[in-house]
Short mmCIF file of C-alpha atoms and ligand atoms in Angstrom, two decimals:
data_model
loop_
_atom_site.label_atom_id
_atom_site.label_comp_id
_atom_site.label_asym_id
_atom_site.label_seq_id
_atom_site.Cartn_x
_atom_site.Cartn_y
_atom_site.Cartn_z
CA UNK H 515 0.00 0.00 0.00
CA UNK H 516 1.23 3.43 -0.84
CA UNK H 517 2.58 5.36 2.12
CA UNK H 518 0.98 8.48 0.65
CA UNK H 519 -2.58 7.26 1.28
CA UNK H 520 -4.43 8.35 4.40
CA UNK H 521 -4.31 5.61 7.02
CA UNK H 522 -7.29 3.23 6.89
CA UNK H 523 -10.21 4.65 8.83
CA UNK H 524 -8.95 8.25 8.71
CA UNK H 525 -10.17 11.06 6.48
CA UNK H 526 -9.13 14.43 5.19
CA UNK H 527 -11.84 16.90 6.06
CA UNK H 528 -12.37 19.74 3.62
CA UNK H 529 -14.93 21.81 1.76
CA UNK H 530 -18.53 20.84 2.58
CA UNK H 531 -17.40 18.12 5.04
CA UNK H 532 -15.42 20.49 7.16
CA UNK H 533 -18.21 23.08 7.10
CA UNK H 534 -20.69 20.51 8.40
CA UNK H 535 -18.21 19.44 11.01
CA UNK H 536 -17.62 22.99 12.24
CA UNK H 537 -21.31 23.75 12.23
CA UNK H 538 -21.96 20.80 14.54
CA UNK H 539 -19.09 21.73 16.82
CA UNK H 540 -19.83 25.43 17.00
CA UNK H 541 -23.56 24.98 17.49
CA UNK H 542 -22.87 22.53 20.30
CA UNK H 543 -20.43 24.83 22.04
CA UNK H 544 -22.69 27.87 21.61
CA UNK H 545 -25.54 26.04 23.38
CA UNK H 546 -23.25 24.52 26.03
CA UNK H 547 -22.05 28.02 26.93
CA UNK H 548 -25.64 29.04 27.63
CA UNK H 549 -25.82 26.24 30.20
CA UNK H 550 -22.65 27.48 31.87
CA UNK H 551 -20.21 24.94 30.40
CA UNK H 552 -16.67 26.13 29.72
CA UNK H 553 -14.32 24.47 27.27
CA UNK H 554 -11.61 22.10 28.42
CA UNK H 555 -8.96 20.84 26.00
CA UNK H 556 -7.04 17.91 27.40
CA UNK H 557 -4.11 16.31 25.52
CA UNK H 558 -4.90 13.82 22.76
CA UNK H 559 -2.67 11.29 24.46
CA UNK H 560 -2.39 10.15 28.05
CA UNK H 561 -0.69 7.35 29.93
CA UNK H 562 -2.45 4.12 28.95
CA UNK H 563 -3.32 3.58 32.60
CA UNK H 564 -5.68 6.60 32.51
CA UNK H 565 -7.94 4.84 30.02
CA UNK H 566 -7.59 1.42 31.58
CA UNK H 567 -8.76 2.77 34.89
CA UNK H 568 -11.63 4.74 33.41
CA UNK H 569 -12.93 2.23 30.96
CA UNK H 570 -12.13 -0.97 32.81
CA UNK H 571 -10.19 -3.99 31.62
CA UNK H 572 -13.21 -5.65 30.10
CA UNK H 573 -14.55 -2.88 27.86
CA UNK H 574 -14.34 -3.25 24.07
CA UNK H 575 -12.26 -0.12 23.93
CA UNK H 576 -9.58 -1.40 26.29
CA UNK H 577 -9.51 -4.98 25.07
CA UNK H 578 -9.54 -4.29 21.33
CA UNK H 579 -9.66 -0.70 20.22
CA UNK H 580 -6.85 1.35 21.73
CA UNK H 581 -4.00 2.90 19.76
CA UNK H 582 -1.26 2.23 22.27
CA UNK H 583 2.47 2.64 21.86
CA UNK H 584 5.66 3.01 23.76
CA UNK H 585 7.55 6.31 23.58
CA UNK H 586 11.29 6.55 23.10
CA UNK H 587 11.49 7.21 26.82
CA UNK H 588 9.71 3.94 27.56
CA UNK H 589 6.34 5.38 28.60
CA UNK H 590 3.25 3.45 27.63
CA UNK H 591 0.80 5.91 26.12
CA UNK H 592 -2.51 5.76 24.26
CA UNK H 593 -4.25 8.08 21.82
CA UNK H 594 -7.46 9.03 23.57
CA UNK H 595 -10.41 6.83 22.55
CA UNK H 596 -12.89 9.08 24.37
CA UNK H 597 -13.00 12.28 26.38
CA UNK H 598 -14.19 11.51 29.91
CA UNK H 599 -10.96 9.86 31.03
CA UNK H 600 -8.88 12.94 30.26
CA UNK H 601 -11.35 15.23 32.01
CA UNK H 602 -11.39 13.00 35.10
CA UNK H 603 -7.58 12.82 35.08
CA UNK H 604 -7.39 16.63 34.82
CA UNK H 605 -9.89 16.98 37.67
CA UNK H 606 -7.55 14.96 39.87
CA UNK H 607 -4.14 16.20 38.69
CA UNK H 608 -5.23 19.87 38.61
CA UNK H 609 -6.72 19.54 42.08
CA UNK H 610 -10.19 20.81 41.16
CA UNK H 611 -12.10 19.05 43.92
CA UNK H 612 -12.74 22.29 45.85
CA UNK H 613 -14.26 23.97 42.82
CA UNK H 614 -17.27 21.77 42.23
CA UNK H 615 -19.76 21.93 40.69
CA UNK H 616 -17.73 22.08 37.49
CA UNK H 617 -19.11 22.06 33.98
CA UNK H 618 -16.85 21.20 31.07
CA UNK H 619 -17.38 21.04 27.33
CA UNK H 620 -14.83 19.42 25.01
CA UNK H 621 -14.41 18.62 21.35
CA UNK H 622 -11.77 17.02 19.21
CA UNK H 623 -10.42 13.87 17.60
CA UNK H 624 -10.69 10.43 19.21
CA UNK H 625 -8.92 7.25 18.10
CA UNK H 626 -10.17 3.68 18.11
CA UNK H 627 -8.82 0.68 16.28
CA UNK H 628 -12.09 -0.63 14.87
CA UNK H 629 -13.27 -1.98 11.54
CA UNK H 630 -13.95 1.10 9.41
CA UNK H 631 -17.44 1.36 7.90
CA UNK H 632 -20.11 3.99 7.44
CA UNK H 633 -20.24 6.00 10.66
CA UNK H 634 -17.28 4.16 12.15
CA UNK H 635 -13.74 5.42 11.73
CA UNK H 636 -10.39 5.02 13.40
CA UNK H 637 -9.95 8.73 13.83
CA UNK H 638 -13.31 10.36 14.49
CA UNK H 639 -14.48 13.41 16.38
CA UNK H 640 -16.63 13.93 19.40
CA UNK H 641 -17.96 16.76 21.42
CA UNK H 642 -19.03 16.11 24.94
CA UNK H 643 -20.01 17.65 28.25
CA UNK H 644 -19.26 16.65 31.83
CA UNK H 645 -20.92 17.92 34.99
CA UNK H 646 -18.86 17.10 38.06
CA UNK H 647 -19.86 17.31 41.70
CA UNK H 648 -23.67 17.14 41.62
CA UNK H 649 -25.28 13.95 42.90
CA UNK H 650 -28.97 14.82 42.45
CA UNK H 651 -31.29 14.08 39.51
CA UNK H 652 -31.33 17.79 38.54
CA UNK H 653 -27.83 17.26 37.13
CA UNK H 654 -29.02 14.33 35.01
CA UNK H 655 -31.95 16.39 33.78
CA UNK H 656 -29.70 19.33 32.93
CA UNK H 657 -27.17 17.26 31.00
CA UNK H 658 -29.91 15.49 29.01
CA UNK H 659 -31.64 18.84 28.40
CA UNK H 660 -28.34 20.21 27.10
CA UNK H 661 -27.92 17.26 24.72
CA UNK H 662 -31.52 17.61 23.57
CA UNK H 663 -31.13 21.36 23.07
CA UNK H 664 -27.99 20.89 20.96
CA UNK H 665 -29.73 18.33 18.74
CA UNK H 666 -32.69 20.68 18.34
CA UNK H 667 -30.36 23.57 17.47
CA UNK H 668 -28.86 21.30 14.80
CA UNK H 669 -32.43 20.94 13.50
CA UNK H 670 -32.43 17.20 14.14
CA UNK H 671 -35.76 17.19 15.99
CA UNK H 672 -37.72 14.23 14.68
CA UNK H 673 -34.59 12.55 13.31
CA UNK H 674 -33.42 11.34 16.72
CA UNK H 675 -35.08 9.90 19.80
CA UNK H 676 -34.05 9.65 23.42
CA UNK H 677 -33.69 6.29 25.15
CA UNK H 678 -33.31 6.21 28.90
CA UNK H 679 -32.54 3.63 31.55
CA UNK H 680 -31.37 3.35 35.14
CA UNK H 681 -28.50 1.19 36.30
CA UNK H 682 -29.36 1.89 39.92
CA UNK H 683 -26.97 2.30 42.82
CA UNK H 684 -24.28 -0.21 43.85
CA UNK H 685 -26.69 -2.23 45.98
CA UNK H 686 -29.23 -2.55 43.16
CA UNK H 687 -26.52 -3.41 40.70
CA UNK H 688 -25.09 -6.19 42.85
CA UNK H 689 -28.52 -7.69 43.38
CA UNK H 690 -29.41 -7.42 39.71
CA UNK H 691 -26.11 -8.94 38.64
CA UNK H 692 -26.89 -12.07 40.64
CA UNK H 693 -30.33 -12.38 39.10
CA UNK H 694 -28.85 -11.88 35.67
CA UNK H 695 -26.01 -14.37 36.07
CA UNK H 696 -28.54 -16.91 37.26
CA UNK H 697 -30.66 -16.37 34.20
CA UNK H 698 -27.77 -16.51 31.73
CA UNK H 699 -26.34 -19.66 33.38
CA UNK H 700 -29.59 -21.35 32.42
CA UNK H 701 -28.99 -20.40 28.76
CA UNK H 702 -25.22 -20.64 28.58
CA UNK H 703 -25.23 -23.02 25.62
CA UNK H 704 -26.99 -20.42 23.46
CA UNK H 705 -24.61 -17.55 24.31
CA UNK H 706 -21.73 -16.48 22.08
CA UNK H 707 -18.18 -17.24 23.21
CA UNK H 708 -17.71 -13.52 23.99
CA UNK H 709 -20.75 -13.43 26.17
CA UNK H 710 -19.87 -16.65 27.99
CA UNK H 711 -16.70 -14.90 28.99
CA UNK H 712 -18.60 -11.76 30.02
CA UNK H 713 -20.74 -13.90 32.29
CA UNK H 714 -17.95 -14.14 34.83
CA UNK H 715 -16.53 -10.66 34.47
CA UNK H 716 -19.22 -8.32 33.31
CA UNK H 717 -22.65 -9.92 32.79
CA UNK H 718 -24.42 -6.61 32.21
CA UNK H 719 -22.60 -6.18 28.94
CA UNK H 720 -24.29 -9.28 27.52
CA UNK H 721 -27.49 -7.23 27.39
CA UNK H 722 -25.74 -4.90 24.96
CA UNK H 723 -24.52 -7.67 22.63
CA UNK H 724 -25.13 -7.51 18.91
CA UNK H 725 -24.76 -11.28 18.42
CA UNK H 726 -28.05 -12.79 17.13
CA UNK H 727 -27.93 -15.76 19.55
CA UNK H 728 -27.27 -13.46 22.50
CA UNK H 729 -30.06 -11.19 21.39
CA UNK H 730 -32.52 -14.07 21.51
CA UNK H 731 -31.50 -14.93 25.04
CA UNK H 732 -31.73 -11.26 26.00
CA UNK H 733 -35.37 -10.99 24.99
CA UNK H 734 -36.52 -12.76 28.15
CA UNK H 735 -33.75 -11.57 30.47
CA UNK H 736 -34.86 -10.09 33.81
CA UNK H 737 -35.06 -6.30 33.57
CA UNK H 738 -33.02 -3.87 35.61
CA UNK H 739 -35.92 -1.53 36.22
CA UNK H 740 -37.65 -4.33 38.13
CA UNK H 741 -34.70 -4.82 40.46
CA UNK H 742 -34.00 -1.27 41.56
CA UNK H 743 -34.12 -0.57 45.28
CA UNK H 744 -36.29 2.27 46.57
CA UNK H 745 -33.57 4.92 46.52
CA UNK H 746 -32.63 4.07 42.93
CA UNK H 747 -36.25 4.00 41.85
CA UNK H 748 -36.82 7.44 43.41
CA UNK H 749 -33.75 8.78 41.68
CA UNK H 750 -34.94 7.44 38.34
CA UNK H 751 -38.41 8.91 38.86
CA UNK H 752 -36.77 12.27 39.66
CA UNK H 753 -34.99 12.21 36.31
CA UNK H 754 -38.11 11.20 34.43
CA UNK H 755 -40.25 13.85 36.13
CA UNK H 756 -37.64 16.51 35.40
CA UNK H 757 -37.56 15.58 31.73
CA UNK H 758 -41.35 15.57 31.55
CA UNK H 759 -41.41 19.07 33.11
CA UNK H 760 -39.18 20.25 30.28
CA UNK H 761 -41.29 18.48 27.65
CA UNK H 762 -38.38 16.27 26.62
CA UNK H 763 -39.79 13.04 25.20
CA UNK H 764 -38.05 9.79 26.09
CA UNK H 765 -38.55 6.05 26.08
CA UNK H 766 -37.37 3.78 28.91
CA UNK H 767 -35.28 1.02 27.32
CA UNK H 768 -34.33 -1.66 29.87
CA UNK H 769 -31.62 -3.14 27.63
CA UNK H 770 -29.64 0.12 27.59
CA UNK H 771 -26.57 -0.51 29.75
CA UNK H 772 -23.09 0.73 30.45
CA UNK H 773 -21.37 -2.33 31.76
CA UNK H 774 -18.82 -0.67 34.00
CA UNK H 775 -18.81 -0.76 37.77
CA UNK H 776 -18.61 2.96 38.29
CA UNK H 777 -21.51 3.78 36.00
CA UNK H 778 -24.80 3.92 37.82
CA UNK H 779 -28.25 5.44 37.78
CA UNK H 780 -28.90 7.29 34.54
CA UNK H 781 -27.86 5.90 31.15
CA UNK H 782 -29.15 7.52 27.97
CA UNK H 783 -28.69 7.56 24.22
CA UNK H 784 -30.03 9.57 21.34
CA UNK H 785 -30.46 7.30 18.34
CA UNK H 786 -31.58 7.55 14.75
CA UNK H 787 -32.89 5.12 12.14
CA UNK H 788 -31.23 7.08 9.37
CA UNK H 789 -27.67 5.75 9.69
CA UNK H 790 -28.14 1.99 9.52
CA UNK H 791 -26.31 -0.02 12.15
CA UNK H 792 -24.39 2.99 13.49
CA UNK H 793 -27.51 4.58 14.91
CA UNK H 794 -26.31 6.07 18.19
CA UNK H 795 -25.36 9.71 17.75
CA UNK H 796 -24.99 10.72 21.39
CA UNK H 797 -24.53 8.61 24.51
CA UNK H 798 -24.14 9.45 28.15
CA UNK H 799 -24.57 8.45 31.73
CA UNK H 800 -23.80 8.95 35.39
CA UNK H 801 -20.41 7.84 36.70
CA UNK H 802 -20.38 8.52 40.44
CA UNK H 803 -17.65 5.96 41.12
CA UNK H 804 -15.22 6.96 38.39
CA UNK H 805 -13.07 9.67 39.93
CA UNK H 806 -12.60 7.70 43.14
CA UNK H 807 -11.73 4.64 41.09
CA UNK H 808 -9.03 6.67 39.36
CA UNK H 809 -7.51 7.65 42.71
CA UNK H 810 -9.26 10.99 43.31
CA UNK H 811 -11.75 12.08 45.96
CA UNK H 812 -15.30 10.67 45.78
CA UNK H 813 -16.98 12.96 43.23
CA UNK H 814 -20.23 12.33 41.41
CA UNK H 815 -20.32 13.00 37.69
CA UNK H 816 -22.52 12.79 34.65
CA UNK H 817 -21.80 13.47 31.02
CA UNK H 818 -22.27 12.56 27.40
CA UNK H 819 -20.33 12.33 24.16
CA UNK H 820 -21.62 12.75 20.63
CA UNK H 821 -20.17 11.54 17.34
CA UNK H 822 -19.61 14.58 15.14
CA UNK H 823 -19.31 12.59 11.88
CA UNK H 824 -22.61 10.83 12.51
CA UNK H 825 -24.33 14.11 13.30
CA UNK H 826 -22.76 15.77 10.27
CA UNK H 827 -24.21 13.02 8.05
CA UNK H 828 -27.67 13.63 9.48
CA UNK H 829 -27.70 17.38 9.09
CA UNK H 830 -30.08 18.95 6.67
CA UNK H 831 -28.56 21.36 4.12
CA UNK H 832 -26.48 23.93 5.95
CA UNK H 833 -25.90 27.53 4.99
CA UNK H 834 -23.02 28.04 2.58
CA UNK H 835 -20.03 30.13 3.55
CA UNK H 836 -20.29 33.87 3.10
CA UNK H 837 -19.73 34.80 -0.52
CA UNK H 838 -16.53 36.79 -1.07
CA UNK H 839 -15.83 39.94 -3.02
CA UNK H 840 -13.41 39.36 -5.92
CA UNK H 841 -10.87 42.07 -6.64
CA UNK H 842 -9.71 41.71 -10.23
CA UNK H 843 -6.75 43.60 -11.66
CA UNK H 844 -7.01 43.44 -15.45
CA UNK H 845 -3.27 43.30 -16.01
CA UNK H 846 -0.02 43.18 -14.08
CA UNK H 847 0.13 46.99 -14.10
CA UNK H 848 -2.87 47.10 -11.74
CA UNK H 849 -1.58 44.41 -9.37
CA UNK H 850 -0.17 46.83 -6.80
CA UNK H 851 -3.29 48.98 -6.43
CA UNK H 852 -5.41 45.82 -6.36
CA UNK H 853 -3.34 44.51 -3.44
CA UNK H 854 -3.78 47.78 -1.57
CA UNK H 855 -7.54 47.87 -2.11
CA UNK H 856 -7.85 44.22 -1.10
CA UNK H 857 -5.93 44.83 2.12
CA UNK H 858 -8.08 47.86 3.01
CA UNK H 859 -11.32 45.98 2.41
CA UNK H 860 -10.16 43.00 4.48
CA UNK H 861 -9.21 45.28 7.36
CA UNK H 862 -12.63 46.91 7.04
CA UNK H 863 -14.22 43.48 7.64
CA UNK H 864 -14.98 42.24 4.12
CA UNK H 865 -14.22 38.74 2.81
CA UNK H 866 -12.05 39.34 -0.23
CA UNK H 867 -10.33 37.16 -2.81
CA UNK H 868 -7.87 38.60 -5.29
CA UNK H 869 -7.21 37.41 -8.85
CA UNK H 870 -3.52 36.68 -9.02
CA UNK H 871 -2.71 35.96 -12.63
CA UNK H 872 -3.96 35.11 -16.08
CA UNK H 873 -6.02 37.13 -18.50
CA UNK H 874 -9.27 38.87 -17.59
CA UNK H 875 -11.32 35.84 -18.67
CA UNK H 876 -9.41 33.53 -16.35
CA UNK H 877 -9.74 35.91 -13.44
CA UNK H 878 -13.48 36.30 -14.00
CA UNK H 879 -13.84 32.51 -14.22
CA UNK H 880 -12.17 32.18 -10.82
CA UNK H 881 -14.47 34.85 -9.36
CA UNK H 882 -17.45 32.79 -10.53
CA UNK H 883 -15.96 29.55 -9.26
CA UNK H 884 -15.54 30.90 -5.75
CA UNK H 885 -19.12 32.25 -5.97
CA UNK H 886 -18.04 35.85 -5.51
CA UNK H 887 -20.97 38.16 -5.04
CA UNK H 888 -19.35 41.21 -6.67
CA UNK H 889 -16.22 41.88 -8.68
CA UNK H 890 -14.13 45.00 -8.12
CA UNK H 891 -12.41 45.43 -11.49
CA UNK H 892 -9.31 47.55 -11.93
CA UNK H 893 -8.00 48.38 -15.42
CA UNK H 894 -5.66 51.12 -16.58
CA UNK H 895 -8.60 53.55 -17.11
CA UNK H 896 -9.88 52.94 -13.57
CA UNK H 897 -6.43 53.46 -12.09
CA UNK H 898 -6.01 56.73 -14.00
CA UNK H 899 -9.40 57.99 -12.79
CA UNK H 900 -8.99 56.72 -9.20
CA UNK H 901 -12.10 54.54 -9.47
CA UNK H 902 -13.02 50.85 -9.69
CA UNK H 903 -15.71 49.14 -11.73
CA UNK H 904 -17.99 47.30 -9.31
CA UNK H 905 -19.96 44.54 -11.00
CA UNK H 906 -22.78 42.63 -9.32
CA UNK H 907 -22.04 39.09 -10.49
CA UNK H 908 -25.63 37.94 -10.04
CA UNK H 909 -27.32 40.71 -12.05
CA UNK H 910 -24.45 41.94 -14.24
CA UNK H 911 -25.20 45.55 -13.16
CA UNK H 912 -22.09 47.63 -12.87
CA UNK H 913 -21.00 51.10 -11.81
CA UNK H 914 -17.81 53.10 -11.44
CA UNK H 915 -17.09 53.88 -7.81
CA UNK H 916 -14.32 56.16 -6.45
CA UNK H 917 -11.71 53.96 -4.78
CA UNK H 918 -12.04 55.98 -1.56
CA UNK H 919 -15.79 55.16 -1.43
CA UNK H 920 -15.47 51.41 -2.02
CA UNK H 921 -15.98 50.30 1.59
CA UNK H 922 -19.13 52.43 1.92
CA UNK H 923 -20.45 51.28 -1.45
CA UNK H 924 -19.88 47.61 -0.64
CA UNK H 925 -21.24 47.83 2.92
CA UNK H 926 -24.18 45.57 2.09
CA UNK H 927 -21.81 42.74 1.22
CA UNK H 928 -19.96 42.62 4.54
P1 LIG V 2145 -20.92 2.03 19.11
O1 LIG V 2145 -21.92 1.19 19.80
O2 LIG V 2145 -21.44 2.67 17.84
O3 LIG V 2145 -19.58 1.39 18.92
P2 LIG V 2145 -19.88 3.29 21.45
O4 LIG V 2145 -20.76 2.81 22.55
O5 LIG V 2145 -18.54 2.66 21.27
O6 LIG V 2145 -20.67 3.29 20.06
P3 LIG V 2145 -19.37 5.77 22.79
O7 LIG V 2145 -18.07 5.33 23.33
O8 LIG V 2145 -20.54 5.89 23.68
O9 LIG V 2145 -19.72 4.86 21.53
O10 LIG V 2145 -19.15 7.15 21.99
C1 LIG V 2145 -20.16 8.14 21.83
C2 LIG V 2145 -20.48 8.40 20.39
O11 LIG V 2145 -19.29 8.57 19.60
C3 LIG V 2145 -21.19 7.28 19.69
O12 LIG V 2145 -22.54 7.31 19.96
C4 LIG V 2145 -20.92 7.59 18.24
O13 LIG V 2145 -21.79 8.61 17.75
C5 LIG V 2145 -19.51 8.12 18.27
N1 LIG V 2145 -18.54 7.08 17.90
C6 LIG V 2145 -18.05 6.09 18.68
N2 LIG V 2145 -17.15 5.35 18.02
C7 LIG V 2145 -17.05 5.89 16.77
C8 LIG V 2145 -16.27 5.61 15.60
N3 LIG V 2145 -15.38 4.62 15.58
N4 LIG V 2145 -16.43 6.38 14.49
C9 LIG V 2145 -17.32 7.39 14.50
N5 LIG V 2145 -18.08 7.73 15.56
C10 LIG V 2145 -17.95 7.01 16.69
MG1 LIG V 2146 -17.78 1.19 19.99
#
């Protein structure tokens, strides 16, 4: 394979793709700011241990998907597969425990060694939010409301739906795990090899399996919602009531799980039918045990992460970039004055492209290609008279305008 190809599962983002990408990111951040979330940018790599401790030794990410390597200095590091681990690490290493509640928003590339397909890449992008230090259902409601608001601002209402579940507190989870293991033991012969292994280590994750045999067994599996203790049930009702108060529609889906010990209570996903198998666009949950597990002080947390590529694919048509003004010197003699005028207009706030070379026809063709809205044409006559010919490229109307008046004349195109 040629070394000059992009690496499998990675993409160059440009033109329309990058505009969609930015639109998703900027809309998300704009809304997150309204909810009081400030941006955090953690490094794209961390010690491998950071992810192992956050994600657990049995997660798909840790067992199969990490880009891990040893540095020249002998450190074992990993390109971040997700954002929560870095935020939790920063919370501990920056000593932020006294500053809770803390609200962080992040965005950027993530790396997972998976089989590339539609909506699944090896370098992809996420934005996400984390709310640290609030243990009550209001935090869950706020974080889900934020996710919902962002998706609405992206005009994806109707295209996505919210699925919700509760994983209860530690006591509920321990009790449920026993019930579940019991049930699966009775059907062990029908489970996939993967799931038979999960049975000992992480039975909850079987519920999430995509294997057809596992799925059949899962249909009749005991449901978490029926094994929640009173405190967990109250918590879950608090979240549901809060969402109902905000008119956020949701469906309780008992099979929705995060199979890690430090995830509890709320788990949620926004999904779509429009992307085939890769239907989850945003996923989140409560992780009250995580920061302690990583070696920090007991700190509750809840957050979500969204796949920017998947959202970008779902977006309806987005507004095109602002159309530029094209400054066109007719010949090399007018190049200098054209440069000066271009610089002045740019400093005055206009978006301006300048024709560098070629005959007039070539320069006009470029102006059309970049969808310029007007052309500011400078020939030897114009230079002599101290004017420019301003042509509206949509209507063909044109007028001579004194060079000193250009900014005022073009004000409508800023
Ligand atoms: P999936 O079940 O699709 O593998 P996941 O549970 O691994 O998703 P999370 O770790 O919850 O995903 O990440 C949150 C979101 O990031 C996903 O819902 C998805 O939109 C996006 N995402 C995850 N992995 C990829 C990938 N390899 N390529 C593109 N987007 C991804
Ligand atoms: Mg995955």
